[in-house]
Short mmCIF file of C-alpha atoms and ligand atoms in Angstrom, two decimals:
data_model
loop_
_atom_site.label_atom_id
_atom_site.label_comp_id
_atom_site.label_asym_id
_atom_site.label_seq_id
_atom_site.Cartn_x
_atom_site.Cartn_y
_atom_site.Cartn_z
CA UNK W 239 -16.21 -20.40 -4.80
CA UNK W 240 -18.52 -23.49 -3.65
CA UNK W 241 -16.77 -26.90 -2.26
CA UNK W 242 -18.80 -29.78 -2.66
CA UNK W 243 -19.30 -33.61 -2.05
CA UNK W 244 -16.64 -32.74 0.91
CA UNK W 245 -15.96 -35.87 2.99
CA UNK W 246 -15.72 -33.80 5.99
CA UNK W 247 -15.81 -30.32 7.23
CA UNK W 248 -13.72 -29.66 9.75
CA UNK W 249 -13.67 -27.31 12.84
CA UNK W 250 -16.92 -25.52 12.66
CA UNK W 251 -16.40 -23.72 15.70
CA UNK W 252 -19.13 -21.26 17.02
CA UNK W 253 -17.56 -17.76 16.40
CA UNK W 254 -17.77 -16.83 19.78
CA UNK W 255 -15.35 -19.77 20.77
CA UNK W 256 -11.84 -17.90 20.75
CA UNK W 257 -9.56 -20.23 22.48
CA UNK W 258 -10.47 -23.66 23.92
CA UNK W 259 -9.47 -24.44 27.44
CA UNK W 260 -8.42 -28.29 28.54
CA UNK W 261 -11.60 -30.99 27.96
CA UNK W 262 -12.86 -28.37 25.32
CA UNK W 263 -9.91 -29.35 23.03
CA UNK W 264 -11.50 -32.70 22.86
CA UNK W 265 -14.10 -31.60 20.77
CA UNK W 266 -13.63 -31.24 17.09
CA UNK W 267 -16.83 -30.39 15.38
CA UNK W 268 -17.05 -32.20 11.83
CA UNK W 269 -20.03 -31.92 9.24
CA UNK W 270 -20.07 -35.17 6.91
CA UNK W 271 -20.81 -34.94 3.50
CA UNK W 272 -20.98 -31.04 3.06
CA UNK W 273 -20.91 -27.94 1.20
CA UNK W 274 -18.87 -24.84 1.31
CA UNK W 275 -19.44 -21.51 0.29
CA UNK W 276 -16.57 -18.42 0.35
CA UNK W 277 -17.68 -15.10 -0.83
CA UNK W 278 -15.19 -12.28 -1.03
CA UNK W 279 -12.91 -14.42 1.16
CA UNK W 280 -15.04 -15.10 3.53
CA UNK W 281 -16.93 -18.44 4.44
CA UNK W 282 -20.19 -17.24 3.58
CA UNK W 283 -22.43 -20.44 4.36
CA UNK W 284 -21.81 -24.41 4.93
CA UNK W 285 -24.64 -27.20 4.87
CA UNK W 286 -25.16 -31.23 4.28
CA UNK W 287 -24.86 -32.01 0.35
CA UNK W 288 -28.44 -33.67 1.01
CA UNK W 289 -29.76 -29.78 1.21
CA UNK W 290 -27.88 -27.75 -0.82
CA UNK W 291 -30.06 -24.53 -2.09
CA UNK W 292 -30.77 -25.06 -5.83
CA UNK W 293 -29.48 -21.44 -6.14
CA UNK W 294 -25.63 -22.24 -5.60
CA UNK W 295 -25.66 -25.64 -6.77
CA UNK W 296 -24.52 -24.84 -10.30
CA UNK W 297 -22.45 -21.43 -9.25
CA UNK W 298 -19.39 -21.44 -11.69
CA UNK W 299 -16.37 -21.71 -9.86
CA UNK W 300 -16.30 -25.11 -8.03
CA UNK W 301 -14.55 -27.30 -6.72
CA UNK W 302 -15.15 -31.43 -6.27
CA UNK W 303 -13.69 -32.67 -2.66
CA UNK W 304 -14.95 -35.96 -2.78
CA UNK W 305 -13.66 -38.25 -0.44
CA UNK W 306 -11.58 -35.23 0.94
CA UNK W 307 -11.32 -33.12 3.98
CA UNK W 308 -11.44 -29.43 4.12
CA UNK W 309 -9.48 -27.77 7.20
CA UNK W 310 -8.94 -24.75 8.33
CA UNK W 311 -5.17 -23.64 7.36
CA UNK W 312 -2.41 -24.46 10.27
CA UNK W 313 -2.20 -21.30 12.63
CA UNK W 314 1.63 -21.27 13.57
CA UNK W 315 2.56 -19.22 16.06
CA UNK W 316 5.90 -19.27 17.02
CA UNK W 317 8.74 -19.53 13.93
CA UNK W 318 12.07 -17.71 13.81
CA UNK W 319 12.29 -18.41 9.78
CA UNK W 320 14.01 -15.22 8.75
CA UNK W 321 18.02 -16.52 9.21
CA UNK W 322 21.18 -16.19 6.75
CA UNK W 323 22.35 -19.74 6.92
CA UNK W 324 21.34 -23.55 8.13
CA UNK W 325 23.54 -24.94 10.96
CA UNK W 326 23.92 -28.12 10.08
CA UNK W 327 27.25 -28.62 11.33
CA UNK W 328 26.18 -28.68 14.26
CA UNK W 329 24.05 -31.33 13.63
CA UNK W 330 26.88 -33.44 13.73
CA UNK W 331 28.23 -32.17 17.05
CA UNK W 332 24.53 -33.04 18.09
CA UNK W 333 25.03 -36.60 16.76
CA UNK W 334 28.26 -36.87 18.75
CA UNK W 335 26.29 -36.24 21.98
CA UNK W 336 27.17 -32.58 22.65
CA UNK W 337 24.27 -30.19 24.85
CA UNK W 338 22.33 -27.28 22.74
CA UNK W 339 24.13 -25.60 25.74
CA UNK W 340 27.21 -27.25 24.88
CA UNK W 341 27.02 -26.49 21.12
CA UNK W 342 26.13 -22.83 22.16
CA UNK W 343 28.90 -22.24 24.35
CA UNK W 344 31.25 -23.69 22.17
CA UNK W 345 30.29 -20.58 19.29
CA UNK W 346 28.01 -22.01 17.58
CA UNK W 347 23.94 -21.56 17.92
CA UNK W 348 22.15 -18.12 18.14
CA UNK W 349 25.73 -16.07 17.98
CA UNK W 350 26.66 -18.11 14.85
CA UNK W 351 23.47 -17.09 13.19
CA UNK W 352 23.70 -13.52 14.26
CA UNK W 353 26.84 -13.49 12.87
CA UNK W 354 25.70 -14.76 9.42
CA UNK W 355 22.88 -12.63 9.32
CA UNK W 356 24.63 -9.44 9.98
CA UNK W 357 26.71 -9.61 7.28
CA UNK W 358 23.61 -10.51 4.69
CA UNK W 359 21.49 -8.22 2.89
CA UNK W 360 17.83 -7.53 3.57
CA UNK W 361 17.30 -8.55 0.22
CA UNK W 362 19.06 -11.90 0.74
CA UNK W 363 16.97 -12.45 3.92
CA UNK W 364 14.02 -11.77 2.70
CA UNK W 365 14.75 -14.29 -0.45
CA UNK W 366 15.36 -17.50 1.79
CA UNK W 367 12.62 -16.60 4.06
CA UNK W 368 10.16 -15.93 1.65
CA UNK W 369 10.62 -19.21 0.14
CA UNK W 370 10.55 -21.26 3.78
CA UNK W 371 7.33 -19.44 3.98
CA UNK W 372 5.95 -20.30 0.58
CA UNK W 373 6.83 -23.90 1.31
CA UNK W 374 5.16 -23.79 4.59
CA UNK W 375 2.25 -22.28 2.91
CA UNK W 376 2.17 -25.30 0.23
CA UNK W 377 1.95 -27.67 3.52
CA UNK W 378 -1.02 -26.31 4.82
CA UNK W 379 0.22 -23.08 6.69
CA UNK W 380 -2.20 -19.87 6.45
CA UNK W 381 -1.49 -17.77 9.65
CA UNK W 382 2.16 -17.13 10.84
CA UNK W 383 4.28 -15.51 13.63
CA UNK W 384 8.10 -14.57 12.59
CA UNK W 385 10.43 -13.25 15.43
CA UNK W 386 13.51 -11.07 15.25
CA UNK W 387 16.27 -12.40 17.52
CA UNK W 388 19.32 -13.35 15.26
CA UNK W 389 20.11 -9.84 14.70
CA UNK W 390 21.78 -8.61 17.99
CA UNK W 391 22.18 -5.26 17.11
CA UNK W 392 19.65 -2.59 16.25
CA UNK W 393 20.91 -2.47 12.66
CA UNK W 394 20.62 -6.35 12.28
CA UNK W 395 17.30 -6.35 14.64
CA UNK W 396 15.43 -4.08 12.61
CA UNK W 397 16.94 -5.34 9.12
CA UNK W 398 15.37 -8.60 10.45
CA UNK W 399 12.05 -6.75 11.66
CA UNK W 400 12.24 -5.10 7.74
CA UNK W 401 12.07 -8.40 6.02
CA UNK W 402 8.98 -9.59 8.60
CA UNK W 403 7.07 -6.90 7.42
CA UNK W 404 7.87 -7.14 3.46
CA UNK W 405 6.83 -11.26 3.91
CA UNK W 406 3.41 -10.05 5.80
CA UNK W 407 3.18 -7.32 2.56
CA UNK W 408 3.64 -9.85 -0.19
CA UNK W 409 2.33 -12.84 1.17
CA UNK W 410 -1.57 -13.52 1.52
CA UNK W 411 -1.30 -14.94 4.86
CA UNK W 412 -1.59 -13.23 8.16
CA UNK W 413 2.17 -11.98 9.53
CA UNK W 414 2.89 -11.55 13.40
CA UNK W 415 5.84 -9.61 14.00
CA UNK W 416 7.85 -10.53 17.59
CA UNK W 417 10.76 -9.04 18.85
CA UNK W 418 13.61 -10.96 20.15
CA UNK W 419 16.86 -9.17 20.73
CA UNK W 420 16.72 -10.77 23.95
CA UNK W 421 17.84 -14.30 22.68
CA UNK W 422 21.18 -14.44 23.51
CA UNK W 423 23.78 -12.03 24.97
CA UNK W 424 26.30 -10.77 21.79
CA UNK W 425 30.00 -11.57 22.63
CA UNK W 426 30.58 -8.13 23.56
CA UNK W 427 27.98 -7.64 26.36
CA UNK W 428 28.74 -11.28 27.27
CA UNK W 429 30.34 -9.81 31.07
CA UNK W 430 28.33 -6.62 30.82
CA UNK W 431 24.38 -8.02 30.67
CA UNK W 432 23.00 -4.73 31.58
CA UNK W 433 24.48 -2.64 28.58
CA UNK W 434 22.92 -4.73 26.25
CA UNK W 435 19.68 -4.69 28.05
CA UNK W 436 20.15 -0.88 27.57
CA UNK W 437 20.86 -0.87 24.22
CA UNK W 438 16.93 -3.33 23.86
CA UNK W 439 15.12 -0.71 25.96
CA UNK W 440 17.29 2.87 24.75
CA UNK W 441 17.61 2.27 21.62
CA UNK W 442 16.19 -0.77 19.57
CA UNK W 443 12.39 -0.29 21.23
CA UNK W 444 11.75 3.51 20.14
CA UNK W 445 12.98 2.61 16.58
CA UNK W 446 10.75 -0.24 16.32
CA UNK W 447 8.12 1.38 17.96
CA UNK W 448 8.66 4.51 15.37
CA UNK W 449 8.39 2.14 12.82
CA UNK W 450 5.70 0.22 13.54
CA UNK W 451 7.69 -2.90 12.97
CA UNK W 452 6.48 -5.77 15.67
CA UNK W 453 3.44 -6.70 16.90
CA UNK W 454 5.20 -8.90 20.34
CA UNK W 455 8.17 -8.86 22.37
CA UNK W 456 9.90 -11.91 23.27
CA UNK W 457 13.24 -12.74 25.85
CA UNK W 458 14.79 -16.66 26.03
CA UNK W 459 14.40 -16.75 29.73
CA UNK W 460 16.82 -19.30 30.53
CA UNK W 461 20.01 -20.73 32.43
CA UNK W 462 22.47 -19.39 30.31
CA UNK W 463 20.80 -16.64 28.47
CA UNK W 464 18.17 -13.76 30.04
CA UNK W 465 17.21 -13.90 33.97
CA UNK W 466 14.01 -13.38 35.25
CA UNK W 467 14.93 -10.27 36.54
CA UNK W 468 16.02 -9.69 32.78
CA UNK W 469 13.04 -10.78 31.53
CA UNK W 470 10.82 -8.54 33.69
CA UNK W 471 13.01 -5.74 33.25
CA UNK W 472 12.23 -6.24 28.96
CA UNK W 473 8.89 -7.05 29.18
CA UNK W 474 7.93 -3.79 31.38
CA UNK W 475 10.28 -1.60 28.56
CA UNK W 476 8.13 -3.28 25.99
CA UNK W 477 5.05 -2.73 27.85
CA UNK W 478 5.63 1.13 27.33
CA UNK W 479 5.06 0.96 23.83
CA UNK W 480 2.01 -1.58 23.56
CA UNK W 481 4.32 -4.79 22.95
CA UNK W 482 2.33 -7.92 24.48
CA UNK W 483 4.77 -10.63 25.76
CA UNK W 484 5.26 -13.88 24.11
CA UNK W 485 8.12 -15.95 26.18
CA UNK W 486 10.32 -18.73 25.28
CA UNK W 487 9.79 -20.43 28.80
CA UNK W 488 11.27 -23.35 30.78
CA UNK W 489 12.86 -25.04 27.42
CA UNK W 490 15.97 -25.93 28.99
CA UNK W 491 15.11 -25.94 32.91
CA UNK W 492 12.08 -24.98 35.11
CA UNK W 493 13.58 -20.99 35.44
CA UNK W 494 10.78 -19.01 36.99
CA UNK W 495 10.10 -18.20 33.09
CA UNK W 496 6.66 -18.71 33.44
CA UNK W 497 5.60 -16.70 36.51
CA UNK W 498 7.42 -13.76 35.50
CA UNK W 499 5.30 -14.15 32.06
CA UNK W 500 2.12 -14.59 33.21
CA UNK W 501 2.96 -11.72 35.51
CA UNK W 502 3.32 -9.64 32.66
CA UNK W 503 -0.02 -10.53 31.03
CA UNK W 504 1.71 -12.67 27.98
CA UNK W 505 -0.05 -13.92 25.36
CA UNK W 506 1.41 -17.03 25.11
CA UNK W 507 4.71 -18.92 27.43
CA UNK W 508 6.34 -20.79 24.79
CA UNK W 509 7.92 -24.70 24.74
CA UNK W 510 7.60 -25.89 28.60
CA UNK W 511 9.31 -28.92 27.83
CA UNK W 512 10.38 -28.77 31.22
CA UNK W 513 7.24 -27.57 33.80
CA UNK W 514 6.18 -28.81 37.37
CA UNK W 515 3.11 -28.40 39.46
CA UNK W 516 3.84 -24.61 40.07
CA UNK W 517 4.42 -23.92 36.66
CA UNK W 518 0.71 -25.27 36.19
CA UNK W 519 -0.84 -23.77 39.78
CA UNK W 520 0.36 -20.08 37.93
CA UNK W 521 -0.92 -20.63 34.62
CA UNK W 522 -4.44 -21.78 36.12
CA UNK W 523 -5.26 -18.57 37.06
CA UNK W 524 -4.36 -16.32 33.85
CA UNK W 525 -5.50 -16.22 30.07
CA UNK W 526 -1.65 -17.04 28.78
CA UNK W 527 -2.15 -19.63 26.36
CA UNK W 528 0.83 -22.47 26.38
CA UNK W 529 2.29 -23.78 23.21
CA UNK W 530 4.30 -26.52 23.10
CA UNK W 531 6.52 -27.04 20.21
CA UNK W 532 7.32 -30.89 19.66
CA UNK W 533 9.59 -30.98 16.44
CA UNK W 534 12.13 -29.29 19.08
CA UNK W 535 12.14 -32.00 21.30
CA UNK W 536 12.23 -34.57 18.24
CA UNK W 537 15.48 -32.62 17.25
CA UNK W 538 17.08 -31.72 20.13
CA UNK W 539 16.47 -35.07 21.92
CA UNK W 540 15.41 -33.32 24.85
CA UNK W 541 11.94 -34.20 26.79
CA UNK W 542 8.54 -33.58 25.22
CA UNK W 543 6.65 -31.21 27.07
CA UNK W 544 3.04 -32.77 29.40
CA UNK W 545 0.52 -31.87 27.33
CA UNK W 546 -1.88 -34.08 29.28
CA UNK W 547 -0.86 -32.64 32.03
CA UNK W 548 -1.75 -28.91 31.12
CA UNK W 549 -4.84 -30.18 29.27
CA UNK W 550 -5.95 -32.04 32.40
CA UNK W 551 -5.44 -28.40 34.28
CA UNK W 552 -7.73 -26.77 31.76
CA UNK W 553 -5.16 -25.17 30.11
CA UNK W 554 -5.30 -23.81 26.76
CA UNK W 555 -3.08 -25.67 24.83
CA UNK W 556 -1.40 -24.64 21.30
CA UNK W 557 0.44 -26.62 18.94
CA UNK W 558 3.90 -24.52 16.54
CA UNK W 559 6.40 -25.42 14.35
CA UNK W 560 9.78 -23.15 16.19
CA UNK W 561 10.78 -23.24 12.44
CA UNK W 562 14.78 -22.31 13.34
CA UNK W 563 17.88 -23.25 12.03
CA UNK W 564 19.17 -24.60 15.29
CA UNK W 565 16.79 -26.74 17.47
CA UNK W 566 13.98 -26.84 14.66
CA UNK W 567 15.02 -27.30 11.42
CA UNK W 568 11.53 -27.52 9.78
CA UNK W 569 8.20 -25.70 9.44
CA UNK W 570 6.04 -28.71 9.02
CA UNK W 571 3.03 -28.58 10.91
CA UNK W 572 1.37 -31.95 9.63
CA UNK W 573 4.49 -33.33 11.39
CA UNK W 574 4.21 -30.91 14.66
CA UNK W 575 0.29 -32.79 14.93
CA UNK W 576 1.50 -36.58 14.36
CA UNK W 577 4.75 -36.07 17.12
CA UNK W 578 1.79 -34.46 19.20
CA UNK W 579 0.03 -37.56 18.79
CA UNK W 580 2.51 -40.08 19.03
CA UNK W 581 5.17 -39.02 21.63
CA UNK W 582 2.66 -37.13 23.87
CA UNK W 583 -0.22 -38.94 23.21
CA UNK W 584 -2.53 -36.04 22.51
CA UNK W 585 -5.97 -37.47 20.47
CA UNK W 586 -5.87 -36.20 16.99
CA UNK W 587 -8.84 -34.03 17.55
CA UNK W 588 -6.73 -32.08 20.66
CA UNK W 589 -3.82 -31.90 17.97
CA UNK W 590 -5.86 -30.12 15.33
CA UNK W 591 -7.33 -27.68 17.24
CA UNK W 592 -4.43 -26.66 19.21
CA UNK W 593 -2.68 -26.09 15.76
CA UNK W 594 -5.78 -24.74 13.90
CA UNK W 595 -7.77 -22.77 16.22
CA UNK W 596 -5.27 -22.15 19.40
CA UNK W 597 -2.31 -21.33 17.25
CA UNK W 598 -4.69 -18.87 15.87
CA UNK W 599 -5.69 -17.67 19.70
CA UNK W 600 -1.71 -17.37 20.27
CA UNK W 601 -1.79 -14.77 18.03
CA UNK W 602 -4.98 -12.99 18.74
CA UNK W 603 -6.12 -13.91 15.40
CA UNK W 604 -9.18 -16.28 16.51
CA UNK W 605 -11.77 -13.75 15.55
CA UNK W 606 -10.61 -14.32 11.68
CA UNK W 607 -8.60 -17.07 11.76
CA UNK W 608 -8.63 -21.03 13.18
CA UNK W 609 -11.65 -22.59 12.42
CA UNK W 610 -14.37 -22.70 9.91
CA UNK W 611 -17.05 -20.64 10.93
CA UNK W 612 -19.29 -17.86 8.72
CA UNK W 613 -17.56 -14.71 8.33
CA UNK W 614 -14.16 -16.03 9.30
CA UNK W 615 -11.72 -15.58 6.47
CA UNK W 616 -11.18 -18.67 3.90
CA UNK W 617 -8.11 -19.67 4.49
CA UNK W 618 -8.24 -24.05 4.34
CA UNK W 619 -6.52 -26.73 2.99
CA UNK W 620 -8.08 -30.23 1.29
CA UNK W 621 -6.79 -33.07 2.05
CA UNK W 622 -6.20 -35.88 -0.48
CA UNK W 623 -8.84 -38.29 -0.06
CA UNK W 624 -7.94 -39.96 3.28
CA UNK W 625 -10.53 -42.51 5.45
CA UNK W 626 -10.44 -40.70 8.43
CA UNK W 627 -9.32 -37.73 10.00
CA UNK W 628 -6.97 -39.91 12.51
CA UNK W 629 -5.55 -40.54 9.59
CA UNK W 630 -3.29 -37.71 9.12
CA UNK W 631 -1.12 -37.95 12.37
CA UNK W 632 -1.08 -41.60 11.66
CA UNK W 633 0.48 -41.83 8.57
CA UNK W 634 3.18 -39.15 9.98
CA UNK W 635 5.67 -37.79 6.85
CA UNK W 636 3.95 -37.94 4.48
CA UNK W 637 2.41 -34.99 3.01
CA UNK W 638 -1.57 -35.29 2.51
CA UNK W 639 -2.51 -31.69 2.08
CA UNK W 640 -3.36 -31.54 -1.60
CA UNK W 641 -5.03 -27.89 -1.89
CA UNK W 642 -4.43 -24.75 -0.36
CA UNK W 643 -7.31 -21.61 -0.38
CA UNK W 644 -6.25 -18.28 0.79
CA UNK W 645 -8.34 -15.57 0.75
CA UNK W 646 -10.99 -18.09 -0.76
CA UNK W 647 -8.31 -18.66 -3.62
CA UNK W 648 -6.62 -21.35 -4.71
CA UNK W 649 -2.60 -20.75 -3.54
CA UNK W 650 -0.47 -22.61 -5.67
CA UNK W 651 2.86 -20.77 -4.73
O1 NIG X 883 13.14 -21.62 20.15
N1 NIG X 883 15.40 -21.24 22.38
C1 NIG X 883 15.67 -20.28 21.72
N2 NIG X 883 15.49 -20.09 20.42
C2 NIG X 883 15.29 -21.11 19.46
C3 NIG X 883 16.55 -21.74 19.01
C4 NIG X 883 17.44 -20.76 18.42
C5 NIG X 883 18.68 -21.31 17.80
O2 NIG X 883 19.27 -22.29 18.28
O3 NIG X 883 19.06 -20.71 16.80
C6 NIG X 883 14.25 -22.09 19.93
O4 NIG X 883 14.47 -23.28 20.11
FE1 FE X 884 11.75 -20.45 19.39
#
């Protein structure tokens, strides 16, 4: 397939450019007026329209981008999109005032998922998710991570795990599995912690491990939910069989979360909406890449995490949806980049590539994935013609991806 007349190209990162670190987010390599060329999938070669090679200039399968953008897809790492039922009653309870805390305590939240999804099929699970995931597909999504963590019980866990894999089978994208039993405590292990820890490391981790069936392992370290010493207990169970940490860390209060993480080697620490100078003094020295996850914060009402700040520490800095049917009802990342923009005042150019490129790096899928560079897979979205590239966060809502390529294919769900 050849693109031409394309407005801009953008993110033509160098290949060996795997994750960008705080000022290097500021640079968001565009080519004006270009060319594309995907072979087999692949992007094969890009150029100025000026010099095209007569030899591809009339190849058969084209397509016209003029006055358009081409991207590379959305990288979203961190979703929980396989559930049984929306909560929007508690939306309401929200609207009266009450605490995510407050709203958990009271029943509702992760244990009223679980509930729902233990009593639904696989089948039925893997319905509703797969078409969340073709819609987030249609809005510019081509790499995903999907965590377990509504389940609660190794039946439900790995019935959950089982519908991950059967999206990443069927679907054309890229499909991280994580592993999140440890994202609330069920009622019955609510005065006996350990046991259910037990039951994560005894019995859910060899089956999933047998299986095959996740790729991450994940705990809600948090007031509330798992300790730190819970945490590092999981993580070093997970360790065993080749699970790499990926940690929902200091959402609700600054918890330790992070040092016992990076401790632990993760891959990513995970919403940081709360953070202080420690939190940034342990993250300078270690590769754990931080992704903040803004549509939470719109939702929940509660503070927006400093991105600033950890770019200004030379962080690397990732941008997700938390696609979940409590604190994130949505898997829109055109709207994760303009609430990145406007409520913590990241440049568009930091936005994209911590939700193109980064996103990709948070799930050590950079090498293929993130940016347009030869020999990285094809997997883009064109804009509708738009003046600028600013111009996406700007005009937040609405929806201005108009093509999706997978594979170097048109997607059309
Ligand atoms: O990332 N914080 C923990 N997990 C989800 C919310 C889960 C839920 O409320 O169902 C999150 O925000
Ligand atoms: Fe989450």
């Amino acid at each position: 397939m050849l693109i031409t007349n394309i407005k801009g190209l953008v993110g033509l990162h160098p290949k060996e450019k795997l994750v960008l670190r705080g000022s290097e987010l500021d640079y968001l390599p565009i080519l004006e007026n270009a060319w594309l060329l995907i072979e087999d999938g692949i992007i094969k070669d890009f150029g100025e329209m000026s010099s095209i090679p007569s030899q591809i200039s009339n190849l058969p399968s084209q397509v016209l981008a003029k006055g358009r953008y081409v991207f590379p897809s959305w990288c979203d790492s961190h979703t929980h999109i396989v559930f049984a039922a929306s909560r929007e009653e508690e939306f309401a309870m929200k609207i009266q005032g009450k605490s995510y805390e407050e709203i958990a305590a009271a029943g509702g939240g992760i244990l009223n998922s679980a509930n729902k999804l233990q009593k639904a099929t696989e089948d039925e699970l893997f319905q509703s998710a797969a078409l969340r995931l073709k819609q987030m597909i249609l809005q510019g999504t081509g790499a995903v991570e999907i965590k377990s963590g509504y389940g609660l019980t190794t039946e439900s866990e790995i019935k959950m795990l089982r519908v991950i894999r059967r999206l990443k089978d069927q679907f054309p994208i890229p499909v991280k599995a994580t592993f999140l039993a440890a994202h609330a405590f069920p009622a019955g292990f609510k005065n006996n912690h350990q046991g259910y820890i037990d039951l994560i490391i005894n019995e859910m981790l060899p089956q999933i491990a047998e299986e095959k069936l996740a790729d991450y392992i994940d705990v809600f370290c948090e007031k509330g939910f798992f300790s730190v010493e819970e945490t590092d207990q999981i993580l070093k169970a997970g360790a065993k069989y080749g699970l790499k940490p990926k940690i929902h860390a200091n959402q609700l209060s600054v918890s330790g979360a992070i040092e016992v993480a990076v401790k632990n080697e993760a891959v990513s620490v995970d919403h940081l909406e709360e953070s202080n100078e420690e939190t940034i003094e342990t993250l300078r020295n270690a590769n754990t890449i931080v992704t903040l996850l803004p549509s939470c914060s719109f939702y929940l009402g509660i503070p927006f995490a400093d991105a600033k700040g950890f770019i200004k520490a030379g962080l690397p800095l990732a941008l997700a949806t938390d696609y979940n049917p409590g604190s994130t009802p949505s898997g829109n990342m055109n709207f994760v980049v303009s609430l990145a923009c406007i409520k913590m005042k990241m440049f568009p150019e930091q936005a994209i590539n911590a939700a193109t490129l980064n996103g990709a790096a948070a799930m050590e899928l950079s090498g293929d994935y993130g940016s347009i560079t030869v020999g990285k897979k094809a997997n883009l979205m064109i804009t509708k013609p738009v003046p600028s590239i600013a111009y996406l966060p700007y005009s937040f809502g609405e929806s201005l991806v108009d093509q999706v390529i997978l594979n170097g294919k048109i997607y059309n769900g």
